Short mmCIF file of N, CA and C in Angstrom, two decimals:
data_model
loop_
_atom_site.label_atom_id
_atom_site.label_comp_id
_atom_site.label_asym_id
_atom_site.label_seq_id
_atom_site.Cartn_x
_atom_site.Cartn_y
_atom_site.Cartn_z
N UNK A 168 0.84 -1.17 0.00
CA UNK A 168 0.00 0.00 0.00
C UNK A 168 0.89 1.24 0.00
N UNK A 169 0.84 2.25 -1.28
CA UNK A 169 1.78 3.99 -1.01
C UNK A 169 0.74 4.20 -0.07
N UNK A 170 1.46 5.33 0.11
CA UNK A 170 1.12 6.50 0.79
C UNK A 170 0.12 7.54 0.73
N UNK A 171 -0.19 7.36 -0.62
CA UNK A 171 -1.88 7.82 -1.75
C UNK A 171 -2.84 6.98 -1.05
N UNK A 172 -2.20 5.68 -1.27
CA UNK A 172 -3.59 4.47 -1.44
C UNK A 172 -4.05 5.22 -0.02
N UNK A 173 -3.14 5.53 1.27
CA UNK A 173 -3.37 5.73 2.91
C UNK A 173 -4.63 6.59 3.07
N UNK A 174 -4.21 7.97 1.91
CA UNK A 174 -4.59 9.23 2.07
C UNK A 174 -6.33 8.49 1.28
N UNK A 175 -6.20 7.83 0.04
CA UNK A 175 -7.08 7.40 -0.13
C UNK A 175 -8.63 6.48 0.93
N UNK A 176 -7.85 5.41 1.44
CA UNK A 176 -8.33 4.92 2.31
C UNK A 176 -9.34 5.98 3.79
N UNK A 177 -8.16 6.97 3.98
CA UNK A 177 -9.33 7.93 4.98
C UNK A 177 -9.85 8.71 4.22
N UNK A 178 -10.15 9.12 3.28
CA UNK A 178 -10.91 9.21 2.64
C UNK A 178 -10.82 10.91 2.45
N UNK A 179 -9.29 10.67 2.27
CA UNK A 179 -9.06 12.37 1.94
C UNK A 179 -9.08 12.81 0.51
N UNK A 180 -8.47 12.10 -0.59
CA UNK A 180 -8.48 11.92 -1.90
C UNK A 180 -9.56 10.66 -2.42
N UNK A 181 -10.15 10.88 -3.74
CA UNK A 181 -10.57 9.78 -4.16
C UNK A 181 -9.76 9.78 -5.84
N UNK A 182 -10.33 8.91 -6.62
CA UNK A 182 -9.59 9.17 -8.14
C UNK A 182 -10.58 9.08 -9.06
N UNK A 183 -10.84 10.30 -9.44
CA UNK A 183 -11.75 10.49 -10.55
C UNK A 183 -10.95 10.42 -11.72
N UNK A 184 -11.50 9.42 -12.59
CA UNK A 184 -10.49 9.38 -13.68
C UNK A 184 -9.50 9.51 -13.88
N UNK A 185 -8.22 10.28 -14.40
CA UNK A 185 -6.98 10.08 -14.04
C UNK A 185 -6.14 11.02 -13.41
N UNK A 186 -7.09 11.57 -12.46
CA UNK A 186 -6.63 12.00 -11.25
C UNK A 186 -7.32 12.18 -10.40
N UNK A 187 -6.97 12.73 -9.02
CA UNK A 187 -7.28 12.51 -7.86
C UNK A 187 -8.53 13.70 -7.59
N UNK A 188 -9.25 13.67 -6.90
CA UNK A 188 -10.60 15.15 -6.09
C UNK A 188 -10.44 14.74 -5.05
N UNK A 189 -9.64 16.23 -3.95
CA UNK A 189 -9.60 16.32 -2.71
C UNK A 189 -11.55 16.10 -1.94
N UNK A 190 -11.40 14.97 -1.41
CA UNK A 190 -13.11 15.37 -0.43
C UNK A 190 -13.39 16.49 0.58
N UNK A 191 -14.70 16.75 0.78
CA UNK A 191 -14.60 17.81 2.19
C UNK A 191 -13.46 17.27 3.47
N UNK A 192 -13.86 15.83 3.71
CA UNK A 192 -13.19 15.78 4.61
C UNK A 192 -11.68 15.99 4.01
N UNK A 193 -10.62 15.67 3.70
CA UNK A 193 -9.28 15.65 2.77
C UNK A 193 -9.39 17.35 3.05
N UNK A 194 -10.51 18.28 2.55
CA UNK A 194 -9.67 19.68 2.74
C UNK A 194 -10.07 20.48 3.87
N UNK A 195 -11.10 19.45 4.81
CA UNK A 195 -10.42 20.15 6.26
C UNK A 195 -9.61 19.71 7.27
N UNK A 196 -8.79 18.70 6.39
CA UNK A 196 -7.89 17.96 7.32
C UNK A 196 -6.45 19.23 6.45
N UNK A 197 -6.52 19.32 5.03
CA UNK A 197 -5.27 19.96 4.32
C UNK A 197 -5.51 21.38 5.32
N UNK A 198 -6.67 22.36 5.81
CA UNK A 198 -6.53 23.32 6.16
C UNK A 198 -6.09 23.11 7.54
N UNK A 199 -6.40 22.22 8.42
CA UNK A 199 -6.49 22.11 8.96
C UNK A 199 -5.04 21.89 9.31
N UNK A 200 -3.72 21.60 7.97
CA UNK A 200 -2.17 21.54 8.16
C UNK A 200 -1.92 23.61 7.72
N UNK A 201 -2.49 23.84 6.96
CA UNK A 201 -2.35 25.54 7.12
C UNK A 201 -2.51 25.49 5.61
N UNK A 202 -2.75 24.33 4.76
CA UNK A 202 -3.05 24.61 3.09
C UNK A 202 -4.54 25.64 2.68
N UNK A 203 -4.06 26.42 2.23
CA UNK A 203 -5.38 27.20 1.58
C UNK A 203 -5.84 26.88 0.49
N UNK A 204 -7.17 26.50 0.60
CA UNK A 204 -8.39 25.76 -0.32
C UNK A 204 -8.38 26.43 -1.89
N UNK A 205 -8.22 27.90 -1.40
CA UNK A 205 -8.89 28.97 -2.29
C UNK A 205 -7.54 29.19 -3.27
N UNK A 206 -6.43 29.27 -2.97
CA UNK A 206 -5.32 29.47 -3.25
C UNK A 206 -4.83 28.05 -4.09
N UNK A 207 -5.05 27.19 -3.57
CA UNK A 207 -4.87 25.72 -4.33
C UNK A 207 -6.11 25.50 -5.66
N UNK A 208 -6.99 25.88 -5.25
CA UNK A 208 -8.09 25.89 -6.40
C UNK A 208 -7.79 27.26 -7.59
N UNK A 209 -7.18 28.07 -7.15
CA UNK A 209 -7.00 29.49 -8.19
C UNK A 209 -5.89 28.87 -9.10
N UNK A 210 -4.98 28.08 -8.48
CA UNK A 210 -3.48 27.83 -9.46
C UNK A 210 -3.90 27.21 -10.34
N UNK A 211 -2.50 27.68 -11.34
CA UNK A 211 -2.73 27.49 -12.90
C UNK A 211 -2.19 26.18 -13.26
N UNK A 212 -1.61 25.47 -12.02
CA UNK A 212 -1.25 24.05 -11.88
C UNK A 212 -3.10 23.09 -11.95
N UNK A 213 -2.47 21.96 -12.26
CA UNK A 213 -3.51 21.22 -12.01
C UNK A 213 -3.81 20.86 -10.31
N UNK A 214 -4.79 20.64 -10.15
CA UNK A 214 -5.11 20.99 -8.48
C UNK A 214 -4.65 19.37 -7.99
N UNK A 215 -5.03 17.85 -8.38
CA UNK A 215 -4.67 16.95 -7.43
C UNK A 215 -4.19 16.01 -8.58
N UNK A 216 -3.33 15.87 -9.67
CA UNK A 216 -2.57 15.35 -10.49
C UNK A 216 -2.40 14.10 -9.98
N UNK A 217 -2.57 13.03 -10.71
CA UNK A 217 -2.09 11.47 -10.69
C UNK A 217 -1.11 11.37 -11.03
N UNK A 218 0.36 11.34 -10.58
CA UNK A 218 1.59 11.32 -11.17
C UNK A 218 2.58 9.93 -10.67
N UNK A 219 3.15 9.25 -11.57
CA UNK A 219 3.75 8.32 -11.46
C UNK A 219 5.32 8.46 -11.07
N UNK A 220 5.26 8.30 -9.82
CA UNK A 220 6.44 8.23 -8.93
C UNK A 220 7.97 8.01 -10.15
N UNK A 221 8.96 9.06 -10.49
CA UNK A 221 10.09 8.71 -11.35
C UNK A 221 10.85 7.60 -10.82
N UNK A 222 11.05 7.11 -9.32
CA UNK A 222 11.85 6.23 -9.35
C UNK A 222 10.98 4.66 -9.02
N UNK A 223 9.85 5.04 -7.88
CA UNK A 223 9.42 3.60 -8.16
C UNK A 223 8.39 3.46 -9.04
N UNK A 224 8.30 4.41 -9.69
CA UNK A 224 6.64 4.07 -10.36
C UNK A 224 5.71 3.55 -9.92
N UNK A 225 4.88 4.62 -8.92
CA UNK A 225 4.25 3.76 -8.11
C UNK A 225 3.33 5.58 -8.16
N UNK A 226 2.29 5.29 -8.49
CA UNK A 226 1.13 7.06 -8.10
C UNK A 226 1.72 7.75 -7.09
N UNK A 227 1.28 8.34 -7.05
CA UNK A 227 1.42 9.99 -6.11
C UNK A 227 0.42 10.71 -5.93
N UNK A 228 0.15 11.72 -5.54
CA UNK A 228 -0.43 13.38 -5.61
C UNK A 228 0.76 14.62 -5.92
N UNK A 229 0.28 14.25 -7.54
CA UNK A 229 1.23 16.04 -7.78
C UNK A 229 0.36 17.36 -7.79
N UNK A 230 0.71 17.96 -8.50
CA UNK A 230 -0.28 18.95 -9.15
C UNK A 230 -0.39 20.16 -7.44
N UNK A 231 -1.18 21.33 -7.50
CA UNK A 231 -1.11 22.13 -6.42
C UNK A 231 -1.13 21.66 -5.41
N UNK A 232 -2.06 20.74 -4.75
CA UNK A 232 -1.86 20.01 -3.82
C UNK A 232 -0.85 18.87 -3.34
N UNK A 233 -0.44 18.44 -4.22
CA UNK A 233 0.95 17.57 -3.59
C UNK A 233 1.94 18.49 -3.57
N UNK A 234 2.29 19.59 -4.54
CA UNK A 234 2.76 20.51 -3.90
C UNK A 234 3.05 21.26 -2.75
N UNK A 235 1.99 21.62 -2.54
CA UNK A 235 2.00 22.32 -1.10
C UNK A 235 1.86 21.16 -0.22
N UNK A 236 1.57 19.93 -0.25
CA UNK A 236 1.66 18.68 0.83
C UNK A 236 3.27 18.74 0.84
N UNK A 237 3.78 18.57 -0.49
CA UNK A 237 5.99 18.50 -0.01
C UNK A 237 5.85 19.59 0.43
N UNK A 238 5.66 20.80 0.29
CA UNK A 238 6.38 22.01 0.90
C UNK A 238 5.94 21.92 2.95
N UNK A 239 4.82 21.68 3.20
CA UNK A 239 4.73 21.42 4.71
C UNK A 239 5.61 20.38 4.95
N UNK A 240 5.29 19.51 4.36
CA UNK A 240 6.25 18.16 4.89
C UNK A 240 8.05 18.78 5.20
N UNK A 241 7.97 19.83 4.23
CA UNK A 241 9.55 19.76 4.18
C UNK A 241 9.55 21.22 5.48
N UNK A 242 8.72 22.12 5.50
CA UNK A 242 8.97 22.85 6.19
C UNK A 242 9.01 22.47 8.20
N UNK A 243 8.13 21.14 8.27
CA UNK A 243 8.09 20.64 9.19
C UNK A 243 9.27 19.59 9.39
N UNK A 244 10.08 19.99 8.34
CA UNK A 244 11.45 18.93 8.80
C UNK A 244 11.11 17.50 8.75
N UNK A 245 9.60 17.24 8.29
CA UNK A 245 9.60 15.74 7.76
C UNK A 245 10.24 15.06 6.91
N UNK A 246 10.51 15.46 6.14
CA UNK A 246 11.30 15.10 5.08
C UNK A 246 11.94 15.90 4.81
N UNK A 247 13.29 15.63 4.51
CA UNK A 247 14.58 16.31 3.36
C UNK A 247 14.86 15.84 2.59
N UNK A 248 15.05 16.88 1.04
CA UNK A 248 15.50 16.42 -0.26
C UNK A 248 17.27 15.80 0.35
N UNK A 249 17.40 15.02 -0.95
CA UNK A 249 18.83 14.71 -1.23
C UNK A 249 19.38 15.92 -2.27
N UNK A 250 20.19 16.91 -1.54
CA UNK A 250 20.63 17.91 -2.55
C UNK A 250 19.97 18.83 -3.53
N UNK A 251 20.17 19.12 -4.96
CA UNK A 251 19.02 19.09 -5.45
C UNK A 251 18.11 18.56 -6.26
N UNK A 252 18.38 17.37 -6.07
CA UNK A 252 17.73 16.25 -6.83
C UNK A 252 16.23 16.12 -6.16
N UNK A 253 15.34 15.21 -6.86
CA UNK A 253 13.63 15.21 -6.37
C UNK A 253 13.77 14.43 -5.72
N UNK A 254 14.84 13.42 -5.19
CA UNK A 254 14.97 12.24 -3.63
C UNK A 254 14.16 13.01 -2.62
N UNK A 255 13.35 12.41 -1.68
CA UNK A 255 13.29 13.22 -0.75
C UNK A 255 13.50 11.66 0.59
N UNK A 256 13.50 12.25 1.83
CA UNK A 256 13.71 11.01 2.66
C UNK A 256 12.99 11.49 4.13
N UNK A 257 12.40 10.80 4.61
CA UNK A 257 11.41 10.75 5.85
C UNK A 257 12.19 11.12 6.99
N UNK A 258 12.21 11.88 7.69
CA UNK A 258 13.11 11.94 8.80
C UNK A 258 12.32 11.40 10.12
N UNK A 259 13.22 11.18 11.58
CA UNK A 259 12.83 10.69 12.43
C UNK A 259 11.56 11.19 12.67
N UNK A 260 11.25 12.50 12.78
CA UNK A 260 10.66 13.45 12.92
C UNK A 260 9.18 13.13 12.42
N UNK A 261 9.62 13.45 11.08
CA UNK A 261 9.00 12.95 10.16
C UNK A 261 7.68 11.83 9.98
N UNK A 262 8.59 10.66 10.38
CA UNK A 262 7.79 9.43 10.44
C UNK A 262 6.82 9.32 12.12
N UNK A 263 7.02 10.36 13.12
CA UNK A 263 6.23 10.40 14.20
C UNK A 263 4.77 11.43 13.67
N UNK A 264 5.69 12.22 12.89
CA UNK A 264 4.49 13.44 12.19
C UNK A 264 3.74 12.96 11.30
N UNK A 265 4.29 11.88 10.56
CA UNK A 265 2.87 11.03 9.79
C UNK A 265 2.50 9.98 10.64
N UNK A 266 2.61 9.49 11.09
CA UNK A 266 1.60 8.52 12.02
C UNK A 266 0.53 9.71 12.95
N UNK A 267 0.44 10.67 13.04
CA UNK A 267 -0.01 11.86 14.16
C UNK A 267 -0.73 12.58 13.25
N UNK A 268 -0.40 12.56 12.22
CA UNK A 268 -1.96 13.42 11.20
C UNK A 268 -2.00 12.31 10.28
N UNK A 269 -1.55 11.73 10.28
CA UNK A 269 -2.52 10.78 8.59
C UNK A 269 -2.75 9.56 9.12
N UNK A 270 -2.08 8.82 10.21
CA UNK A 270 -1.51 7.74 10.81
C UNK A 270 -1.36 6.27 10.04
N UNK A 271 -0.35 6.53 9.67
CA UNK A 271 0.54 5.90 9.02
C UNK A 271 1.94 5.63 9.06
N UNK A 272 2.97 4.54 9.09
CA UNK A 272 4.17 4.15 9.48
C UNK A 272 4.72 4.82 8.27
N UNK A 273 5.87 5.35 8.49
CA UNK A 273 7.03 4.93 7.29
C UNK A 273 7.91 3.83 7.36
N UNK A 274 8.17 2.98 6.71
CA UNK A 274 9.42 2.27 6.51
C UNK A 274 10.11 2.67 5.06
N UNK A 275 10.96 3.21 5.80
CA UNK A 275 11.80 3.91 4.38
C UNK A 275 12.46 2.62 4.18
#
């Protein structure tokens, strides 16, 4: 199971065709991390993009909203890139901060 299927399962994302629609619940849990609804819906990005992971090929959430999901993640020190490459890696931190809002393990 990724980490989508998780977000899927509580029933924050679903997949409409070939991509994802944040639910009510999904965007008062995203505001509820400090993501703005209104601001994610205005961008000229696609809002919840189905994107296939470059290294495992495995889905995602790109598009405005997985966006701003890496940028908290990273501003909360959950994760750090490798340099400047798109690696990113779960930190201790990290993996206590996703089990505590999404609840879910990492095993990196």
């Amino acid at each position: 199971m990724t980490r989508t299927d998780r977000l899927q399962g509580l029933g924050l994302v679903r997949l409409v065709g070939r991509d994802y629609a944040v639910t009510e619940i999904g965007w008062d849990k995203f505001t509820a991390l400090g993501l703005e609804r209104s601001t994610l819906e205005s961008a000229r990005r696609h809002l919840a993009r189905r994107c296939i992971d470059w290294s495992e090929r495995r889905p995602h959430i790109g598009g405005a909203v997985g966006a701003a999901l890496a940028l908290y993640l990273e501003q909360q020190r959950w994760i750090r890139r490798e340099g400047k490459t798109r690696c990113v890696h779960v930190t201790a931190q990290g993996g206590r901060g996703l089990w505590e809002a999404f609840g879910f393990h990492w095993r990196g």
